[in-house]
Short mmCIF file of C-alpha atoms and ligand atoms in Angstrom, two decimals:
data_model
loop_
_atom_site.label_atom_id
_atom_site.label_comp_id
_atom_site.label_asym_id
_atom_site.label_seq_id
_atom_site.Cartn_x
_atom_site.Cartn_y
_atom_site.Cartn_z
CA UNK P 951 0.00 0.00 0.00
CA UNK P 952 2.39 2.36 0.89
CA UNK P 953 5.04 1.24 -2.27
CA UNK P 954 1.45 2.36 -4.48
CA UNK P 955 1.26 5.50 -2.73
CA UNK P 956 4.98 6.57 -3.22
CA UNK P 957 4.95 5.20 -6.83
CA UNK P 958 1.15 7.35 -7.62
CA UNK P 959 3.20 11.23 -5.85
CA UNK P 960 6.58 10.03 -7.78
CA UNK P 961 4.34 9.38 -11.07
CA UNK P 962 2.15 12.89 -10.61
CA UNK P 963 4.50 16.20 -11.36
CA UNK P 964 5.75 14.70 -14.64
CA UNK P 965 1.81 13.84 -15.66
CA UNK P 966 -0.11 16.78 -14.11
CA UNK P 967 1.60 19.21 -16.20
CA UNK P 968 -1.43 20.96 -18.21
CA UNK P 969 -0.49 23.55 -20.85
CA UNK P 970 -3.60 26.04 -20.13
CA UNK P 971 -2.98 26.04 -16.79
CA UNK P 972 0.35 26.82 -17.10
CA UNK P 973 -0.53 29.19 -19.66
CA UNK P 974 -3.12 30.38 -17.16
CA UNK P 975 -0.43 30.98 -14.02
CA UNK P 976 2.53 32.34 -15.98
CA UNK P 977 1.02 34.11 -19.83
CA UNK P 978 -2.40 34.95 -19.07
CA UNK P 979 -1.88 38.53 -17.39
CA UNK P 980 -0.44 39.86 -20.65
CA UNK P 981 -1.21 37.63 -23.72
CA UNK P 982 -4.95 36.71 -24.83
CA UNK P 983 -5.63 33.65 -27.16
CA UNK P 984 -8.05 35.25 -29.26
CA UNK P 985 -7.51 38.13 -31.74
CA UNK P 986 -10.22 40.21 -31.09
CA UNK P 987 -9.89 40.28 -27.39
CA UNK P 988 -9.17 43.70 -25.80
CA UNK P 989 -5.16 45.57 -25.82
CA UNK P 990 -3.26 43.71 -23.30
CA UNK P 991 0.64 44.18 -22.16
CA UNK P 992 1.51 41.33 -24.74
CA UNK P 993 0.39 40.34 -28.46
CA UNK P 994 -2.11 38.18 -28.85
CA UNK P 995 -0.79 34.43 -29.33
CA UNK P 996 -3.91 33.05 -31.00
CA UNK P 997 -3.23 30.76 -34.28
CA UNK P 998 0.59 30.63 -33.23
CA UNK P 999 1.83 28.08 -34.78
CA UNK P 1000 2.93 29.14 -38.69
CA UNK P 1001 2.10 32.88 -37.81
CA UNK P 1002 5.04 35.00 -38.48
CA UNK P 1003 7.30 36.66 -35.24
CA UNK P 1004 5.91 39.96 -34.63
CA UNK P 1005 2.63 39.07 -36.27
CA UNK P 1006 0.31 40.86 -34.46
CA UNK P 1007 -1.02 43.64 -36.63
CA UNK P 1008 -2.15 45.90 -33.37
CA UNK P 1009 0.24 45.18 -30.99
CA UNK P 1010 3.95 47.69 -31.08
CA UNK P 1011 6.46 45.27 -31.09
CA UNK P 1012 10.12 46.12 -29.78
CA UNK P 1013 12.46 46.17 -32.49
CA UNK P 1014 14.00 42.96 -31.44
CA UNK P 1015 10.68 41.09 -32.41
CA UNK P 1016 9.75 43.59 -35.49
CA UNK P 1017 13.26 42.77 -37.23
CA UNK P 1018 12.99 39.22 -36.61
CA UNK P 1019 12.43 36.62 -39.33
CA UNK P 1020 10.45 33.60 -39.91
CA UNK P 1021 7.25 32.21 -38.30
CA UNK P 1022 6.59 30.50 -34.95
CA UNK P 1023 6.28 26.61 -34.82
CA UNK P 1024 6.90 24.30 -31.44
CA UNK P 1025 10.75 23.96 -31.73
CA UNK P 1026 11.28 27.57 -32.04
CA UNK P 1027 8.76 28.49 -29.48
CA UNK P 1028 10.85 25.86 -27.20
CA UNK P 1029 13.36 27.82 -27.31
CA UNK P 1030 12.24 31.07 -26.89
CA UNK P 1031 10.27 30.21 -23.74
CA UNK P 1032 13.77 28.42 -22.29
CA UNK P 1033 15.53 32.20 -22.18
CA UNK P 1034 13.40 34.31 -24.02
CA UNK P 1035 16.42 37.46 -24.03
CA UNK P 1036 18.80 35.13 -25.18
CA UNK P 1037 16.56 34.76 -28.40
CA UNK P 1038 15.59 37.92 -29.01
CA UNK P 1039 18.64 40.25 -26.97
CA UNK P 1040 16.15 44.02 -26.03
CA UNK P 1041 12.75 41.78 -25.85
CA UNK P 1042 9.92 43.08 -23.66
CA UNK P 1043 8.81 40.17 -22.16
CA UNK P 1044 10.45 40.99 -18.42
CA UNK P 1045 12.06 37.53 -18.09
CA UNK P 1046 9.05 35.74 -18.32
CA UNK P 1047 10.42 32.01 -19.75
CA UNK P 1048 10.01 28.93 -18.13
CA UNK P 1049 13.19 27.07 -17.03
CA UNK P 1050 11.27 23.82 -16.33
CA UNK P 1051 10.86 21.31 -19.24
CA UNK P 1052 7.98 19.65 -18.17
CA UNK P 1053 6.03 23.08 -18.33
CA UNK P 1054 7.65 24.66 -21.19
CA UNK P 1055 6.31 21.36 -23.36
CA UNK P 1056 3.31 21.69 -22.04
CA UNK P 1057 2.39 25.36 -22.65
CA UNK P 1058 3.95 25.14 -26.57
CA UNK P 1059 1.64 21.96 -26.86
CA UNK P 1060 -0.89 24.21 -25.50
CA UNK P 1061 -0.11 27.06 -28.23
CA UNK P 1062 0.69 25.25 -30.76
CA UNK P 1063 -2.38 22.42 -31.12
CA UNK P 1064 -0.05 19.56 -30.30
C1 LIG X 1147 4.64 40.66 -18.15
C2 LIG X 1147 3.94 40.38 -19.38
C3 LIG X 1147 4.23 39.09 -20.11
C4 LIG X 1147 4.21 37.80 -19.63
C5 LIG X 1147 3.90 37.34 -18.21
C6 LIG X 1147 4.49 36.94 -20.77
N1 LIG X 1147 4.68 37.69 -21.89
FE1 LIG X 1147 5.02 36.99 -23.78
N2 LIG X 1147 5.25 38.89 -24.46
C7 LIG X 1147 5.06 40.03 -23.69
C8 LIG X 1147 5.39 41.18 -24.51
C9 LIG X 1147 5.31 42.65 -24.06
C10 LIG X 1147 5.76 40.69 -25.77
C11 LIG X 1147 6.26 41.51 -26.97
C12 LIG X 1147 7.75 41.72 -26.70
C13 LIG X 1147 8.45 42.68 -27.63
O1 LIG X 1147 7.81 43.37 -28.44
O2 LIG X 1147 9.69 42.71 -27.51
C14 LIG X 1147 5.65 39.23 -25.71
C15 LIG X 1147 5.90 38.37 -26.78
C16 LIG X 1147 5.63 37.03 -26.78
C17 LIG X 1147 5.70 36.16 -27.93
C18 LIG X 1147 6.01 36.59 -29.36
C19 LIG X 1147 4.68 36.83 -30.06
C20 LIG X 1147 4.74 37.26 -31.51
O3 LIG X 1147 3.74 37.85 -31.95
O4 LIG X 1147 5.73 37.02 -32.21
C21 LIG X 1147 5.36 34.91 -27.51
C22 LIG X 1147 5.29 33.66 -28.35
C23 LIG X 1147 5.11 34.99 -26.09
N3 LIG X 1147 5.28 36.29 -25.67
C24 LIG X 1147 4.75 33.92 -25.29
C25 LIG X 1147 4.61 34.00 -23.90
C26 LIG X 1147 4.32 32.85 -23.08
C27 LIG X 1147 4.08 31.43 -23.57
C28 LIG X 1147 4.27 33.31 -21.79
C29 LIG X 1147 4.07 32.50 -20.53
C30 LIG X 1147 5.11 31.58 -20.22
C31 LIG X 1147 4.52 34.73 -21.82
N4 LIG X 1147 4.72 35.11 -23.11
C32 LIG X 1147 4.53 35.57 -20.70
C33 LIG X 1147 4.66 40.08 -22.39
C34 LIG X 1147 4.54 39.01 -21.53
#
């Protein structure tokens, strides 16, 4: 009984990770997922995945994000959520990455439809 206990808490953190919950506790109070929603602190991230960097037509990018190339998909988004800054050196995102694996691949499954 007590080996199925340990072996159920060991099992839970790697399985309980849920991308729009993360999203909710760590994006949500600057980025909307919908493209009508109301001006927040962030660009809308709806329809992420093949939409190009900087591709929000109403939001005022820094010039780190409106010089960059190319169009988001999981690996790069990977990245960019590991050390934001180090992507994009004179982003405005205030350091907001996630170090932890388990999260990060759960929020870009959550953004990108994986
Ligand atoms: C404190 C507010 C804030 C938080 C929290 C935040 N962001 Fe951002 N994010 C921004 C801002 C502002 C920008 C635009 C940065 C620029 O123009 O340099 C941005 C840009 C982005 C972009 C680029 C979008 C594009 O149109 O190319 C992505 C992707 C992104 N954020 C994802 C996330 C994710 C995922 C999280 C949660 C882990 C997060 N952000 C947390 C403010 C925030």
């Amino acid at each position: 009984m007590l080996g199925l206990v340990a072996t159920l808490v060991a099992a839970a953190p790697a399985a309980a990770q849920d991308g729009r919950a993360v999203f909710d506790a760590r994006c949500a109070s600057c980025h909307a997922l919908s493209a009508d929603a109301p001006a927040a602190a962030g660009p809308h991230l709806a329809g992420l995945a093949g939409r190009r960097i900087g591709g929000d037509p109403a939001f005022d990018y820094s010039p780190a994000l409106r010089e960059a190339q190319g169009t988001w998909d999981a690996a790069r988004l990977d990245r960019f959520l590991t050390d934001p800054e180090e992507m994009f050196p004179g982003l405005w995102m205030g350091g907001n990455g996630i170090a932890q694996a388990a999260q990060r691949r759960a929020v870009v499954d959550f953004l990108t439809g994986r």
